[in-house]
GROMACS .gro file of C-alpha atoms in nm:
model
  381
    1MET     CA    1   1.356  -3.527  -2.381
    2GLU     CA    2   1.625  -3.579  -2.108
    3PRO     CA    3   1.760  -3.928  -2.108
    4VAL     CA    4   1.683  -4.181  -1.841
    5SER     CA    5   1.970  -4.290  -1.628
    6ALA     CA    6   1.818  -4.605  -1.505
    7ALA     CA    7   1.735  -4.955  -1.700
    8VAL     CA    8   1.380  -4.956  -1.782
    9SER     CA    9   1.175  -5.228  -1.924
   10ALA     CA   10   0.774  -5.237  -1.933
   11VAL     CA   11   0.489  -5.494  -1.889
   12LEU     CA   12   0.182  -5.495  -2.082
   13PRO     CA   13  -0.095  -5.681  -1.956
   14ALA     CA   14  -0.321  -5.792  -2.251
   15GLY     CA   15  -0.500  -6.120  -2.124
   16GLY     CA   16  -0.856  -5.968  -2.088
   17SER     CA   17  -1.161  -6.127  -2.245
   18GLY     CA   18  -1.298  -5.821  -2.327
   19GLU     CA   19  -1.684  -5.913  -2.176
   20ARG     CA   20  -1.780  -5.533  -2.142
   21LEU     CA   21  -1.685  -5.477  -2.514
   22GLY     CA   22  -1.903  -5.757  -2.656
   23GLY     CA   23  -1.832  -5.969  -2.929
   24ALA     CA   24  -1.608  -6.276  -2.982
   25THR     CA   25  -1.280  -6.093  -3.050
   26PRO     CA   26  -1.105  -5.967  -2.692
   27LYS     CA   27  -1.075  -5.565  -2.735
   28GLN     CA   28  -0.692  -5.607  -2.734
   29PHE     CA   29  -0.699  -5.763  -3.070
   30CYS     CA   30  -0.978  -5.558  -3.215
   31GLY     CA   31  -0.873  -5.365  -3.555
   32LEU     CA   32  -0.853  -5.004  -3.585
   33GLN     CA   33  -0.751  -4.903  -3.920
   34GLY     CA   34  -0.685  -5.273  -3.993
   35ARG     CA   35  -0.427  -5.295  -3.726
   36PRO     CA   36  -0.489  -5.454  -3.370
   37LEU     CA   37  -0.536  -5.215  -3.079
   38VAL     CA   38  -0.244  -5.405  -2.878
   39SER     CA   39   0.015  -5.286  -3.167
   40TYR     CA   40  -0.037  -4.927  -3.109
   41ALA     CA   41   0.053  -4.968  -2.762
   42VAL     CA   42   0.338  -5.174  -2.806
   43ARG     CA   43   0.467  -4.903  -3.064
   44ALA     CA   44   0.417  -4.627  -2.808
   45MET     CA   45   0.658  -4.815  -2.606
   46GLU     CA   46   0.918  -4.899  -2.886
   47ARG     CA   47   0.910  -4.521  -2.990
   48VAL     CA   48   1.065  -4.486  -2.661
   49SER     CA   49   1.434  -4.558  -2.674
   50TRP     CA   50   1.525  -4.590  -2.313
   51ILE     CA   51   1.279  -4.872  -2.269
   52SER     CA   52   1.493  -5.158  -2.301
   53ASP     CA   53   1.255  -5.469  -2.322
   54ILE     CA   54   0.861  -5.497  -2.351
   55ILE     CA   55   0.667  -5.788  -2.210
   56VAL     CA   56   0.324  -5.839  -2.360
   57VAL     CA   57   0.103  -6.055  -2.132
   58VAL     CA   58  -0.161  -6.269  -2.302
   59SER     CA   59  -0.415  -6.551  -2.219
   60PRO     CA   60  -0.261  -6.925  -2.327
   61GLU     CA   61  -0.488  -6.942  -2.633
   62ASN     CA   62  -0.383  -6.604  -2.767
   63ILE     CA   63  -0.005  -6.652  -2.729
   64GLU     CA   64   0.042  -6.746  -3.098
   65THR     CA   65  -0.209  -6.439  -3.209
   66MET     CA   66   0.031  -6.191  -3.032
   67LYS     CA   67   0.341  -6.347  -3.199
   68SER     CA   68   0.189  -6.328  -3.556
   69ILE     CA   69   0.116  -5.963  -3.440
   70ILE     CA   70   0.452  -5.893  -3.362
   71GLU     CA   71   0.616  -6.059  -3.671
   72LYS     CA   72   0.366  -5.872  -3.898
   73TYR     CA   73   0.406  -5.542  -3.790
   74GLY     CA   74   0.794  -5.550  -3.714
   75HIS     CA   75   0.791  -5.478  -3.329
   76LYS     CA   76   1.116  -5.521  -3.177
   77ARG     CA   77   1.221  -5.577  -2.798
   78VAL     CA   78   0.901  -5.767  -2.764
   79THR     CA   79   0.860  -6.081  -2.564
   80VAL     CA   80   0.524  -6.276  -2.522
   81VAL     CA   81   0.433  -6.418  -2.187
   82LYS     CA   82   0.145  -6.646  -2.094
   83GLY     CA   83  -0.094  -6.460  -1.869
   84GLY     CA   84  -0.275  -6.587  -1.538
   85ILE     CA   85  -0.653  -6.601  -1.476
   86THR     CA   86  -0.667  -6.238  -1.364
   87ARG     CA   87  -0.507  -5.896  -1.412
   88HIS     CA   88  -0.264  -5.920  -1.118
   89ARG     CA   89  -0.163  -6.266  -1.162
   90SER     CA   90  -0.066  -6.186  -1.554
   91ILE     CA   91   0.143  -5.886  -1.442
   92PHE     CA   92   0.320  -6.126  -1.174
   93ASN     CA   93   0.406  -6.345  -1.472
   94GLY     CA   94   0.523  -6.045  -1.635
   95LEU     CA   95   0.740  -5.955  -1.374
   96LYS     CA   96   0.880  -6.328  -1.309
   97VAL     CA   97   1.045  -6.310  -1.673
   98PHE     CA   98   1.290  -6.071  -1.517
   99ALA     CA   99   1.321  -6.212  -1.178
  100GLU     CA  100   1.355  -6.592  -1.272
  101ASN     CA  101   1.490  -6.536  -1.655
  102GLN     CA  102   1.158  -6.758  -1.775
  103SER     CA  103   1.201  -6.630  -2.133
  104SER     CA  104   1.283  -6.883  -2.381
  105ASN     CA  105   1.379  -6.645  -2.649
  106ARG     CA  106   1.643  -6.432  -2.530
  107LEU     CA  107   1.816  -6.322  -2.196
  108LEU     CA  108   1.641  -6.063  -2.046
  109GLN     CA  109   1.795  -5.812  -1.779
  110LYS     CA  110   1.625  -5.727  -1.450
  111PRO     CA  111   1.554  -5.342  -1.469
  112GLU     CA  112   1.590  -5.093  -1.217
  113VAL     CA  113   1.248  -4.946  -1.301
  114VAL     CA  114   0.954  -5.134  -1.462
  115ILE     CA  115   0.644  -4.956  -1.644
  116ILE     CA  116   0.310  -5.127  -1.600
  117HIS     CA  117   0.064  -5.018  -1.886
  118ASP     CA  118  -0.245  -5.159  -2.030
  119ALA     CA  119  -0.245  -5.293  -2.376
  120VAL     CA  120  -0.575  -5.115  -2.444
  121ARG     CA  121  -0.440  -4.763  -2.372
  122PRO     CA  122  -0.279  -4.679  -2.706
  123PHE     CA  123  -0.214  -4.328  -2.677
  124VAL     CA  124   0.040  -4.303  -2.403
  125GLU     CA  125   0.331  -4.035  -2.502
  126GLU     CA  126   0.706  -4.026  -2.382
  127ASP     CA  127   0.653  -3.722  -2.160
  128ILE     CA  128   0.410  -3.905  -1.919
  129LEU     CA  129   0.614  -4.226  -1.923
  130LEU     CA  130   0.929  -3.998  -1.846
  131LYS     CA  131   0.739  -3.868  -1.543
  132VAL     CA  132   0.613  -4.147  -1.394
  133VAL     CA  133   0.972  -4.351  -1.422
  134THR     CA  134   1.157  -4.028  -1.259
  135ALA     CA  135   0.901  -3.999  -0.980
  136ALA     CA  136   0.932  -4.370  -0.929
  137LYS     CA  137   1.325  -4.355  -0.885
  138GLU     CA  138   1.291  -4.120  -0.605
  139HIS     CA  139   0.966  -4.249  -0.445
  140GLY     CA  140   0.974  -4.610  -0.543
  141ALA     CA  141   0.631  -4.604  -0.695
  142ALA     CA  142   0.445  -4.359  -0.928
  143GLY     CA  143   0.116  -4.374  -1.104
  144ALA     CA  144  -0.087  -4.144  -1.362
  145ILE     CA  145  -0.411  -3.964  -1.206
  146ARG     CA  146  -0.698  -3.784  -1.369
  147PRO     CA  147  -0.967  -3.591  -1.210
  148LEU     CA  148  -1.281  -3.777  -1.144
  149VAL     CA  149  -1.547  -3.709  -1.414
  150SER     CA  150  -1.849  -3.823  -1.206
  151THR     CA  151  -1.932  -3.824  -0.833
  152VAL     CA  152  -1.886  -4.164  -0.658
  153ILE     CA  153  -2.171  -4.285  -0.404
  154ALA     CA  154  -2.192  -4.595  -0.220
  155SER     CA  155  -2.540  -4.775  -0.164
  156GLY     CA  156  -2.667  -4.938   0.125
  157GLU     CA  157  -2.814  -5.275   0.183
  158ASP     CA  158  -3.149  -5.166   0.074
  159GLY     CA  159  -3.026  -5.012  -0.237
  160CYS     CA  160  -3.073  -4.640  -0.129
  161LEU     CA  161  -2.798  -4.364  -0.117
  162ASP     CA  162  -2.547  -4.421   0.198
  163HIS     CA  163  -2.296  -4.176   0.119
  164SER     CA  164  -2.127  -3.997  -0.145
  165LEU     CA  165  -1.732  -3.891  -0.163
  166GLU     CA  166  -1.649  -3.551  -0.204
  167ARG     CA  167  -1.495  -3.552  -0.566
  168ALA     CA  168  -1.251  -3.267  -0.547
  169ARG     CA  169  -1.063  -3.492  -0.299
  170TYR     CA  170  -1.028  -3.802  -0.492
  171ARG     CA  171  -0.867  -3.875  -0.827
  172ALA     CA  172  -0.924  -4.145  -1.077
  173SER     CA  173  -0.595  -4.426  -1.090
  174GLU     CA  174  -0.463  -4.422  -1.452
  175MET     CA  175  -0.204  -4.585  -1.619
  176PRO     CA  176   0.107  -4.575  -1.688
  177GLN     CA  177   0.241  -4.655  -1.332
  178ALA     CA  178   0.611  -4.708  -1.265
  179PHE     CA  179   0.780  -4.899  -0.982
  180LEU     CA  180   1.119  -4.990  -0.856
  181PHE     CA  181   1.126  -5.345  -0.974
  182ASP     CA  182   1.269  -5.480  -0.644
  183VAL     CA  183   0.960  -5.299  -0.460
  184ILE     CA  184   0.688  -5.430  -0.699
  185TYR     CA  185   0.830  -5.764  -0.754
  186GLU     CA  186   0.839  -5.833  -0.355
  187ALA     CA  187   0.478  -5.675  -0.316
  188TYR     CA  188   0.377  -5.946  -0.529
  189GLN     CA  189   0.549  -6.217  -0.385
  190GLN     CA  190   0.398  -6.127  -0.054
  191CYS     CA  191   0.032  -6.077  -0.149
  192THR     CA  192  -0.242  -6.291  -0.103
  193ASP     CA  193  -0.438  -6.507  -0.325
  194HIS     CA  194  -0.734  -6.265  -0.243
  195ASP     CA  195  -0.524  -5.974  -0.357
  196LEU     CA  196  -0.408  -6.173  -0.670
  197ASP     CA  197  -0.785  -6.264  -0.773
  198TYR     CA  198  -0.983  -5.951  -0.681
  199GLY     CA  199  -0.711  -5.670  -0.677
  200THR     CA  200  -0.661  -5.428  -0.958
  201GLU     CA  201  -0.466  -5.163  -0.821
  202CYS     CA  202  -0.054  -5.203  -0.835
  203LEU     CA  203   0.010  -4.899  -0.663
  204HIS     CA  204  -0.208  -5.025  -0.355
  205LEU     CA  205   0.028  -5.355  -0.350
  206ALA     CA  206   0.324  -5.152  -0.322
  207LEU     CA  207   0.177  -4.958  -0.018
  208LYS     CA  208   0.040  -5.232   0.165
  209TYR     CA  209   0.309  -5.478   0.162
  210CYS     CA  210   0.633  -5.263   0.088
  211LYS     CA  211   0.523  -4.943   0.266
  212THR     CA  212   0.608  -4.743  -0.043
  213ASN     CA  213   0.369  -4.443  -0.091
  214ALA     CA  214   0.348  -4.391  -0.466
  215LYS     CA  215   0.404  -4.034  -0.621
  216LEU     CA  216   0.084  -3.946  -0.794
  217VAL     CA  217   0.163  -3.763  -1.151
  218GLU     CA  218  -0.113  -3.553  -1.322
  219GLY     CA  219  -0.173  -3.718  -1.638
  220THR     CA  220  -0.315  -3.607  -2.009
  221ALA     CA  221  -0.667  -3.630  -2.117
  222ASP     CA  222  -0.564  -3.903  -2.357
  223LEU     CA  223  -0.467  -4.199  -2.126
  224TRP     CA  224  -0.807  -4.334  -2.142
  225LYS     CA  225  -0.879  -4.711  -2.149
  226VAL     CA  226  -1.057  -4.889  -2.439
  227THR     CA  227  -1.341  -5.049  -2.253
  228TYR     CA  228  -1.657  -5.061  -2.462
  229LYS     CA  229  -1.749  -5.077  -2.814
  230ARG     CA  230  -1.804  -4.677  -2.853
  231ASP     CA  231  -1.426  -4.635  -2.720
  232LEU     CA  232  -1.317  -4.849  -3.030
  233TYR     CA  233  -1.486  -4.597  -3.234
  234ALA     CA  234  -1.342  -4.289  -3.035
  235ALA     CA  235  -1.012  -4.469  -3.054
  236GLU     CA  236  -1.040  -4.504  -3.419
  237SER     CA  237  -1.151  -4.138  -3.478
  238ILE     CA  238  -0.842  -4.000  -3.280
  239ILE     CA  239  -0.604  -4.236  -3.481
  240LYS     CA  240  -0.754  -4.083  -3.829
  241ASP     CA  241  -0.695  -3.753  -3.682
  242ASN     CA  242  -0.334  -3.816  -3.595
  243LEU     CA  243  -0.255  -3.977  -3.937
  244SER     CA  244  -0.407  -3.664  -4.099
  245GLN     CA  245  -0.140  -3.465  -3.987
  246GLN     CA  246   0.112  -3.522  -4.294
  247ILE     CA  247   0.082  -3.470  -4.645
  248CYS     CA  248   0.291  -3.475  -4.974
  249ILE     CA  249   0.174  -3.316  -5.291
  250ILE     CA  250   0.333  -3.470  -5.608
  251THR     CA  251   0.321  -3.290  -5.941
  252ASP     CA  252   0.500  -3.304  -6.259
  253LEU     CA  253   0.711  -3.008  -6.410
  254LYS     CA  254   0.434  -2.875  -6.627
  255GLU     CA  255   0.397  -2.523  -6.542
  256ALA     CA  256   0.005  -2.494  -6.512
  257VAL     CA  257   0.013  -2.836  -6.312
  258ALA     CA  258   0.288  -2.725  -6.081
  259GLN     CA  259   0.083  -2.381  -6.017
  260VAL     CA  260  -0.204  -2.581  -5.908
  261GLY     CA  261  -0.014  -2.802  -5.694
  262PHE     CA  262   0.136  -2.517  -5.510
  263LEU     CA  263  -0.203  -2.342  -5.451
  264LEU     CA  264  -0.349  -2.668  -5.308
  265HIS     CA  265  -0.031  -2.718  -5.080
  266GLU     CA  266  -0.088  -2.342  -4.970
  267SER     CA  267  -0.480  -2.405  -4.911
  268LEU     CA  268  -0.387  -2.706  -4.706
  269LYS     CA  269  -0.168  -2.518  -4.486
  270SER     CA  270  -0.386  -2.478  -4.200
  271GLN     CA  271  -0.534  -2.799  -4.196
  272VAL     CA  272  -0.216  -3.033  -4.180
  273LYS     CA  273   0.099  -3.017  -3.965
  274ASP     CA  274   0.370  -3.148  -4.196
  275LYS     CA  275   0.376  -3.072  -4.564
  276GLU     CA  276   0.608  -3.142  -4.874
  277TYR     CA  277   0.584  -3.028  -5.211
  278ALA     CA  278   0.777  -3.236  -5.464
  279THR     CA  279   0.807  -3.323  -5.833
  280GLU     CA  280   0.869  -3.704  -5.834
  281GLU     CA  281   0.734  -4.018  -6.023
  282ILE     CA  282   0.441  -4.161  -5.833
  283GLN     CA  283   0.583  -4.502  -5.836
  284GLN     CA  284   0.906  -4.388  -5.712
  285LEU     CA  285   0.706  -4.304  -5.404
  286VAL     CA  286   0.506  -4.620  -5.363
  287ASP     CA  287   0.872  -4.781  -5.390
  288MET     CA  288   0.967  -4.566  -5.121
  289LEU     CA  289   0.679  -4.652  -4.903
  290GLU     CA  290   0.736  -5.002  -4.943
  291LYS     CA  291   1.093  -4.991  -4.828
  292SER     CA  292   0.972  -4.787  -4.521
  293ASN     CA  293   0.707  -5.050  -4.398
  294ILE     CA  294   0.484  -4.743  -4.306
  295PRO     CA  295   0.196  -4.895  -4.488
  296LEU     CA  296   0.244  -5.207  -4.244
  297LEU     CA  297   0.124  -4.973  -3.971
  298TYR     CA  298  -0.150  -4.772  -4.119
  299PRO     CA  299  -0.326  -4.704  -4.458
  300VAL     CA  300  -0.120  -4.473  -4.667
  301ILE     CA  301  -0.315  -4.235  -4.883
  302LEU     CA  302  -0.222  -4.095  -5.227
  303ILE     CA  303  -0.401  -3.883  -5.442
  304LEU     CA  304  -0.335  -3.851  -5.815
  305VAL     CA  305  -0.448  -3.493  -5.903
  306HIS     CA  306  -0.509  -3.416  -6.261
  307LEU     CA  307  -0.572  -3.048  -6.425
  308SER     CA  308  -0.794  -3.000  -6.668
  309ILE     CA  309  -0.867  -2.649  -6.862
  310SER     CA  310  -1.150  -2.809  -7.067
  311GLU     CA  311  -1.535  -2.776  -6.964
  312ASN     CA  312  -1.587  -3.114  -7.085
  313ILE     CA  313  -1.468  -3.389  -6.837
  314SER     CA  314  -1.472  -3.683  -7.123
  315PHE     CA  315  -1.217  -3.482  -7.307
  316SER     CA  316  -0.992  -3.390  -7.011
  317ILE     CA  317  -0.898  -3.727  -6.930
  318GLY     CA  318  -0.966  -4.040  -7.141
  319LEU     CA  319  -1.111  -4.383  -7.038
  320GLU     CA  320  -0.760  -4.535  -7.094
  321GLU     CA  321  -0.625  -4.300  -6.810
  322LEU     CA  322  -0.927  -4.403  -6.588
  323THR     CA  323  -0.859  -4.785  -6.652
  324LYS     CA  324  -0.494  -4.720  -6.556
  325ILE     CA  325  -0.601  -4.548  -6.225
  326LYS     CA  326  -0.809  -4.825  -6.123
  327LYS     CA  327  -0.551  -5.090  -6.219
  328PHE     CA  328  -0.279  -4.923  -6.025
  329ALA     CA  329  -0.519  -4.850  -5.715
  330ARG     CA  330  -0.601  -5.232  -5.716
  331GLU     CA  331  -0.247  -5.334  -5.711
  332VAL     CA  332  -0.121  -5.105  -5.443
  333LYS     CA  333  -0.432  -5.141  -5.228
  334LYS     CA  334  -0.302  -5.490  -5.148
  335LYS     CA  335   0.001  -5.315  -4.998
  336ASN     CA  336  -0.210  -5.101  -4.768
  337ILE     CA  337  -0.176  -4.799  -4.999
  338LEU     CA  338  -0.504  -4.654  -5.092
  339VAL     CA  339  -0.514  -4.419  -5.428
  340TYR     CA  340  -0.784  -4.189  -5.525
  341GLY     CA  341  -0.801  -3.972  -5.828
  342LEU     CA  342  -0.900  -3.628  -5.813
  343LEU     CA  343  -0.968  -3.436  -6.140
  344ILE     CA  344  -0.908  -3.051  -6.078
  345GLN     CA  345  -1.129  -2.850  -6.339
  346CYS     CA  346  -1.045  -2.487  -6.424
  347LYS     CA  347  -1.225  -2.249  -6.691
  348ASP     CA  348  -1.006  -1.966  -6.608
  349HIS     CA  349  -0.747  -1.813  -6.388
  350PHE     CA  350  -1.000  -1.622  -6.175
  351SER     CA  351  -1.203  -1.943  -6.055
  352LEU     CA  352  -0.873  -2.153  -6.008
  353GLN     CA  353  -0.842  -2.069  -5.626
  354GLU     CA  354  -1.222  -2.179  -5.545
  355THR     CA  355  -1.156  -2.468  -5.721
  356VAL     CA  356  -0.845  -2.538  -5.545
  357ASN     CA  357  -1.028  -2.465  -5.203
  358SER     CA  358  -1.292  -2.743  -5.325
  359ALA     CA  359  -0.973  -2.975  -5.415
  360ALA     CA  360  -0.816  -2.915  -5.071
  361ALA     CA  361  -1.186  -2.993  -4.891
  362LEU     CA  362  -1.188  -3.321  -5.093
  363THR     CA  363  -0.818  -3.414  -5.004
  364MET     CA  364  -0.870  -3.364  -4.633
  365ALA     CA  365  -1.200  -3.568  -4.625
  366LEU     CA  366  -1.038  -3.870  -4.820
  367ILE     CA  367  -0.712  -3.848  -4.569
  368LYS     CA  368  -0.932  -3.834  -4.282
  369ASP     CA  369  -1.186  -4.117  -4.379
  370ARG     CA  370  -0.930  -4.347  -4.549
  371ASN     CA  371  -1.209  -4.561  -4.726
  372PRO     CA  372  -1.080  -4.844  -4.897
  373GLU     CA  373  -1.399  -4.859  -5.119
  374LEU     CA  374  -1.326  -4.548  -5.272
  375THR     CA  375  -0.971  -4.648  -5.403
  376GLY     CA  376  -0.951  -4.613  -5.795
  377GLN     CA  377  -1.219  -4.361  -5.813
  378LEU     CA  378  -1.204  -4.024  -5.986
  379LEU     CA  379  -1.342  -3.728  -5.788
  380VAL     CA  380  -1.429  -3.388  -5.946
  381ALA     CA  381  -1.352  -3.063  -5.783
   0.00000   0.00000   0.00000
């Protein structure tokens, strides 16, 4: 990724009430895999090294909630700002922190380019951020767009069709957007109360008040906004899929067990992106995960694989071992590490691959579902 020469910061409006979502919790604070939606959006900005500061604008009653999220999940370079009664007023408050040095925590330098991105759009990638920032440096403003999915129509006073728009000529305005800071701040300073109370499009303000014609950048399909309850389910599904791309298989050094571990590793090749094959103590792995703080961000799955060459399950793994698995699972569950047991039964060499394939299918199901209720259970392949 090409480095960005300009100073860049980001403002994330997160002051919505979530009326369309329904329920008492605003959508930006709804949990996905045990972690608030807003945390995913903040993390997406944090991953970009050339973004200096991240301003999260929340309603006054949610300031302490947002601060606790930042502390719990170890977010860096983040400042919480009190929002206004509308989206535009909240964004304006976020911009004022840079222009008027209103932050009580630390000195924030006014950036050359500022990114504006919704806190309920968690899947933004560095590539599209770089594109809008680069375009904003050249044109003064830039924003991501997507093709319209449905045709836009207008109704008359009688409730009947008045006219429709030619869908091929129009695009849906999405986030992220980026601006030369002086352009968008001047636009907000000049705009009317009507704009602040009823407007929703930042690019329009730059055009209306600063004559800055924004460059439109084709965005990716994952820029959508979580608006309704069904969107939360879709977002969680995407997060689960993304988290299912990495796996580490742990075995001991016994020849038969090592062979099964290798075969399981090979069977999962086509289903996961990154793989490791190691011979370590399970406690060493847990200690490493704790130090890395990875379980703070999402549930980590550990599957303890046992090999049996006996036809009788009760003889292959004893009650004492099952009790140890359950106790260990209960302890590490508190640390957001989910432990499952998997018993691979193999009567002979010829049926080994078929059994391993079944174990691989169970492994992927456990990883994708991340069901905390199944922790400590022993599944049989």
